Tab-separated table of C-alpha atoms in Angstrom:
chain	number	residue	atom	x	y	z
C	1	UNK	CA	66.205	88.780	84.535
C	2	UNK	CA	67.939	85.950	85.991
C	3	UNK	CA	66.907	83.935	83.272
C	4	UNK	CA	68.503	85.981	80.927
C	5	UNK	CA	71.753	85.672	83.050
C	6	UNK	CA	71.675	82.182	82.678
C	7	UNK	CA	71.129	81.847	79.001
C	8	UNK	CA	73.978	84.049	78.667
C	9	UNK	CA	76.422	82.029	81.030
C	10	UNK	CA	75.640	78.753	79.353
C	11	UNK	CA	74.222	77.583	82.580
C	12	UNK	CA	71.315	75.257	83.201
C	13	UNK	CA	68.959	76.445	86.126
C	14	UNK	CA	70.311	73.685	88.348
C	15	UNK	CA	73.632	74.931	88.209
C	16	UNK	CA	75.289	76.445	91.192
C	17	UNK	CA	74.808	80.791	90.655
C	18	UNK	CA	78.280	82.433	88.952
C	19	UNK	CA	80.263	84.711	90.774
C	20	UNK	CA	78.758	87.351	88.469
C	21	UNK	CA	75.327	85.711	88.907
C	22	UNK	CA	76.043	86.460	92.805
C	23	UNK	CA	77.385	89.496	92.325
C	24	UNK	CA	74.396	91.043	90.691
C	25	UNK	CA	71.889	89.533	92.988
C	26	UNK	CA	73.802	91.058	95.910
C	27	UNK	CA	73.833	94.758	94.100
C	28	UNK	CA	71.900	96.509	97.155
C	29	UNK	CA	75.138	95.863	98.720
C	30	UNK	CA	77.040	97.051	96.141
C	31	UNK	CA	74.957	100.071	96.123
C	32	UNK	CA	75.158	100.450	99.551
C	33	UNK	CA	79.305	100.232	99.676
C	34	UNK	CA	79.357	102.616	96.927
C	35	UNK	CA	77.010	105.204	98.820
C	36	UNK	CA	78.926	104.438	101.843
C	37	UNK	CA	82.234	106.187	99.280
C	38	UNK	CA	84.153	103.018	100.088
C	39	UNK	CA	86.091	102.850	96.721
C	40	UNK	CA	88.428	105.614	95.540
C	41	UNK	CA	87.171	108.318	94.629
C	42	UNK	CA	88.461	108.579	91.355
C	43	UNK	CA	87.295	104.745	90.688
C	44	UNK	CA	85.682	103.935	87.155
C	45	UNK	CA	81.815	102.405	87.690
C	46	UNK	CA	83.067	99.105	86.041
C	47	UNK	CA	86.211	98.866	87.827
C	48	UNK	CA	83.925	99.101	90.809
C	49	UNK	CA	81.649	96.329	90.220
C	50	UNK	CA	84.538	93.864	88.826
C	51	UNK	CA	86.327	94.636	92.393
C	52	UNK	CA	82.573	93.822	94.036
C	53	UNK	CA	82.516	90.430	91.996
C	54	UNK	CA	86.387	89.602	93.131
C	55	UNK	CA	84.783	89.845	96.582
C	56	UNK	CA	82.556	87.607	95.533
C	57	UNK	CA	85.239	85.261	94.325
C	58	UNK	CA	86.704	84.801	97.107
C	59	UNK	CA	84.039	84.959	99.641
C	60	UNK	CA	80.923	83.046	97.753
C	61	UNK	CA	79.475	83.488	101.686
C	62	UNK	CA	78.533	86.957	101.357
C	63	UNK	CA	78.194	86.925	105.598
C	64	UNK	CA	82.172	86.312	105.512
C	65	UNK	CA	83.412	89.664	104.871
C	66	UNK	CA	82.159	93.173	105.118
C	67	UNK	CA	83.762	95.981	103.065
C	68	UNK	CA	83.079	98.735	105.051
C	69	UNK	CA	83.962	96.925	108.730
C	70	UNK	CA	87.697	96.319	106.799
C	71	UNK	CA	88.412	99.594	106.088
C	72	UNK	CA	87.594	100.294	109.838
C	73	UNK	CA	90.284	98.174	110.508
C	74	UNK	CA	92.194	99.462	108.134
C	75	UNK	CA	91.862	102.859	109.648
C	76	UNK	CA	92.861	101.353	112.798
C	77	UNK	CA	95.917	99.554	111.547
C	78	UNK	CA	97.157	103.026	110.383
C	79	UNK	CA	97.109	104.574	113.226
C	80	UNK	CA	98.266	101.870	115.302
C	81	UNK	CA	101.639	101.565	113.144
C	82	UNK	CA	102.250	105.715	112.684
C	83	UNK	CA	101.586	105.943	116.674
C	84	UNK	CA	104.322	102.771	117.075
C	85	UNK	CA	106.747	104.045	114.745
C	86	UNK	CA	107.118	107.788	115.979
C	87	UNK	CA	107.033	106.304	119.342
C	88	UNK	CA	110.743	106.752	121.200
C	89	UNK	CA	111.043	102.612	121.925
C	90	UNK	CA	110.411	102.643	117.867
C	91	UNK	CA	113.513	104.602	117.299
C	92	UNK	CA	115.546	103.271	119.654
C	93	UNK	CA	115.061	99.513	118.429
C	94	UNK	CA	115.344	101.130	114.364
C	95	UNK	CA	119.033	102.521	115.967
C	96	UNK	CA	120.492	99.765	117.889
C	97	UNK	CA	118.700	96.234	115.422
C	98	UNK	CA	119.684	93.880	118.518
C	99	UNK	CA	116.692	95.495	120.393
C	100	UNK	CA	113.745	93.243	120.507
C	101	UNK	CA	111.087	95.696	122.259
C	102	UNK	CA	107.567	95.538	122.621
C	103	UNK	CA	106.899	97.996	119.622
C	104	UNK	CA	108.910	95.899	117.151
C	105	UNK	CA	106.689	92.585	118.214
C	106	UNK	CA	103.492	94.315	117.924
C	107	UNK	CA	105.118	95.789	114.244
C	108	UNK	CA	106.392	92.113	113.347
C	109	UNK	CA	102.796	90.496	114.672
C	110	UNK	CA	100.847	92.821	111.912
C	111	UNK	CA	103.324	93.642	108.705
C	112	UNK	CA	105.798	91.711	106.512
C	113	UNK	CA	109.826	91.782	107.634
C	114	UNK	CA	110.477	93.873	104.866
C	115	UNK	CA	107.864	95.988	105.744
C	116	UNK	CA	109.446	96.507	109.109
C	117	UNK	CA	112.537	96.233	108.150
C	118	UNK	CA	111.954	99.828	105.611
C	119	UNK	CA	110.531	101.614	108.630
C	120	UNK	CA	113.753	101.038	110.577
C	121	UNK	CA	115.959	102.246	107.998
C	122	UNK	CA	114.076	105.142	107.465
C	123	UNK	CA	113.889	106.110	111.068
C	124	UNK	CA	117.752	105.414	111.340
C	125	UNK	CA	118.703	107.626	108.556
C	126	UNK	CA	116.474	110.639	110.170
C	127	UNK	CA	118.572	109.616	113.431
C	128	UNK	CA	121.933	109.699	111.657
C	129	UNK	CA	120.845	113.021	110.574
C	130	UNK	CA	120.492	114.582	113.783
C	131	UNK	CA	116.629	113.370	114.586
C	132	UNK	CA	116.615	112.491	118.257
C	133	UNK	CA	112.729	112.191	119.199
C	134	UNK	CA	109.422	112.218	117.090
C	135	UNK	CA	106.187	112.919	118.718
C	136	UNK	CA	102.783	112.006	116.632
C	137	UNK	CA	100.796	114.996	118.091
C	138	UNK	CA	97.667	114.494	115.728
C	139	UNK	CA	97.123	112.149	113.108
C	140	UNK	CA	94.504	113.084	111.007
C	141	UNK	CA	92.755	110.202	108.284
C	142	UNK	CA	90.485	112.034	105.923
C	143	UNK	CA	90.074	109.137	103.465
C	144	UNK	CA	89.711	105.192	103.391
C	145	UNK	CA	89.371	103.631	100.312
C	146	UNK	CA	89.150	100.667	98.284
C	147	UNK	CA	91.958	100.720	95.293
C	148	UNK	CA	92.594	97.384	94.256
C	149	UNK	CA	92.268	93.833	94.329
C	150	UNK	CA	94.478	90.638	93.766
C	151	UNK	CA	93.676	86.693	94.232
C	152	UNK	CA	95.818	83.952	94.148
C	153	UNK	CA	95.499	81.838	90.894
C	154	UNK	CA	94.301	79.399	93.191
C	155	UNK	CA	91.854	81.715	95.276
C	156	UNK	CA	94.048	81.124	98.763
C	157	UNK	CA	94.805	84.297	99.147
C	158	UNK	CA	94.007	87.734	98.610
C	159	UNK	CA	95.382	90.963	98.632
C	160	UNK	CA	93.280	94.403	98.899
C	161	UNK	CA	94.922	97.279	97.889
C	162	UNK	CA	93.448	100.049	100.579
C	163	UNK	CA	94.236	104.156	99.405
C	164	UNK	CA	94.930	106.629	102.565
C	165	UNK	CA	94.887	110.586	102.472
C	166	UNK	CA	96.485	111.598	105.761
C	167	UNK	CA	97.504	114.376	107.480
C	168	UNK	CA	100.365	113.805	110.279
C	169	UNK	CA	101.005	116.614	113.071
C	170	UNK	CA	104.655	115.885	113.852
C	171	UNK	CA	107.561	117.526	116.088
C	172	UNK	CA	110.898	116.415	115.730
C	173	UNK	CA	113.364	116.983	118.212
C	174	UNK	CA	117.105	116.990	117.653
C	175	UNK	CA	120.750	118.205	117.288
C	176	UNK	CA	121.782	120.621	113.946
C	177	UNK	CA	124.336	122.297	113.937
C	178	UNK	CA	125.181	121.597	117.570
C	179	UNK	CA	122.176	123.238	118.643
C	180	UNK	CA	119.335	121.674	120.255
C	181	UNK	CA	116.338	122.302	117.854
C	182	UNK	CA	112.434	121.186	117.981
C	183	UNK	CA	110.190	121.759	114.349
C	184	UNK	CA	106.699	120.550	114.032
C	185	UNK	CA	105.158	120.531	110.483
C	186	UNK	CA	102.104	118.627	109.050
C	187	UNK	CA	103.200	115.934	106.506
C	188	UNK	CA	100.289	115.748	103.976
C	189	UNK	CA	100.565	111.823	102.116
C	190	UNK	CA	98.588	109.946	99.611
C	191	UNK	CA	99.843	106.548	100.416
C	192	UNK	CA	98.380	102.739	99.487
C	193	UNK	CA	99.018	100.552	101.958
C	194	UNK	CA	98.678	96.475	100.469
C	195	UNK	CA	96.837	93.645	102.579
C	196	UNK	CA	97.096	90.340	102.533
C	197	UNK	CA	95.219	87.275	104.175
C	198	UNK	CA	94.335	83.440	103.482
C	199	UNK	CA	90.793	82.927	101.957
C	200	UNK	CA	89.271	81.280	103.121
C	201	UNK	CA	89.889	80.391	106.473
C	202	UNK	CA	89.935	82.448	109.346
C	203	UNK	CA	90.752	85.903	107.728
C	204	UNK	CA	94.427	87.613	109.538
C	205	UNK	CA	95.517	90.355	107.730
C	206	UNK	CA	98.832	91.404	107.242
C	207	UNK	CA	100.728	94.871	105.450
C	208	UNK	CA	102.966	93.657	102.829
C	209	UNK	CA	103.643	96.705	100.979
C	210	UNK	CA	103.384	100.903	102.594
């Protein structure tokens, strides 16, 4: 079979493997990822394995990076920035921009500035309207997935496109009307958050796009 591989890439059998050539001699991971339901849902078969050989692009040391253990992270990026932002230090700092607090470091140490810089508008416009505290009581993630990938032209970078379905318990507290009021609703989203790191040193990921 791999013989066959070869004839068809033009290669001679001293030739370093393809990144296809890798990519199907790794397929029990591939078929492991894919039973794992680490790509979204929805996902074509081929677009699955050309994603699997991208990985394979940019990490031809299969040991350097671990679908599934991303996503984890992933996961816990997520929460970390929904429990920040509804946070009452979050909102103060999105109100008043000369605050520097602990919440906005932690936000500027894991997201782009215009990343950040969206969040604070949006929780200043709920403020202007009356929003005086949000409290996160439950955040539920029912789905992780793999959606897309990018690379660099000149593989020094990537960006993995990663596919949420959440479910956030929230109760806002504020003023309407002149009257002290208090709602909590469940805000259902489908959102793709983007990340981005340098391949291939030491991987540090970063959102660039919510």
């Amino acid at each position: 079979r791999h013989g066959a591989i070869r004839t068809f890439s033009g290669s001679s059998a001293k030739d370093p493997p393809t990144t296809f050539q890798r990519a199907i001699e790794d397929k029990a991971r591939y078929v492991e990822w894919d039973e794992a339901g680490v790509f979204s849902p929805d996902m074509f078969a081929v677009k699955k394995m050309a994603l699997f050989a991208m990985i394979h692009q940019a990490f031809p040391n299969k040991c350097d990076f671990d679908l599934p253990e991303f996503l984890d992270g992933a996961k816990h990026a997520l929460e970390l920035v929904l429990r920040t932002v509804y946070s009452p230090a979050f909102l103060e700092a999105a109100v008043d921009s000369t605050i520097e607090n602990d919440e906005i470091r932690l936000l500027k140490d894991v997201m782009s500035p215009e990343c950040l810089n969206m969040l604070k508008q949006g929780f200043k416009i709920h403020h202007d309207n009356g929003c005086t505290k949000f409290d996160l009581t439950q955040l539920d993630i029912r789905g992780c997935f793999l959606d897309n990938i990018k690379l660099a032209d000149d593989n020094s970078s990537i960006l993995l496109y990663v596919k949420f379905d959440t479910a956030e318990h929230v109760t806002v507290s504020g003023i309407k009307d002149g009257v002290a009021i208090s709602e909590s609703s469940v805000r259902e989203a489908d959102a793709t958050w983007v990340f981005e790191s340098p391949i291939p040193s030491t991987l540090r990921w970063t959102v660039v796009q919510m």
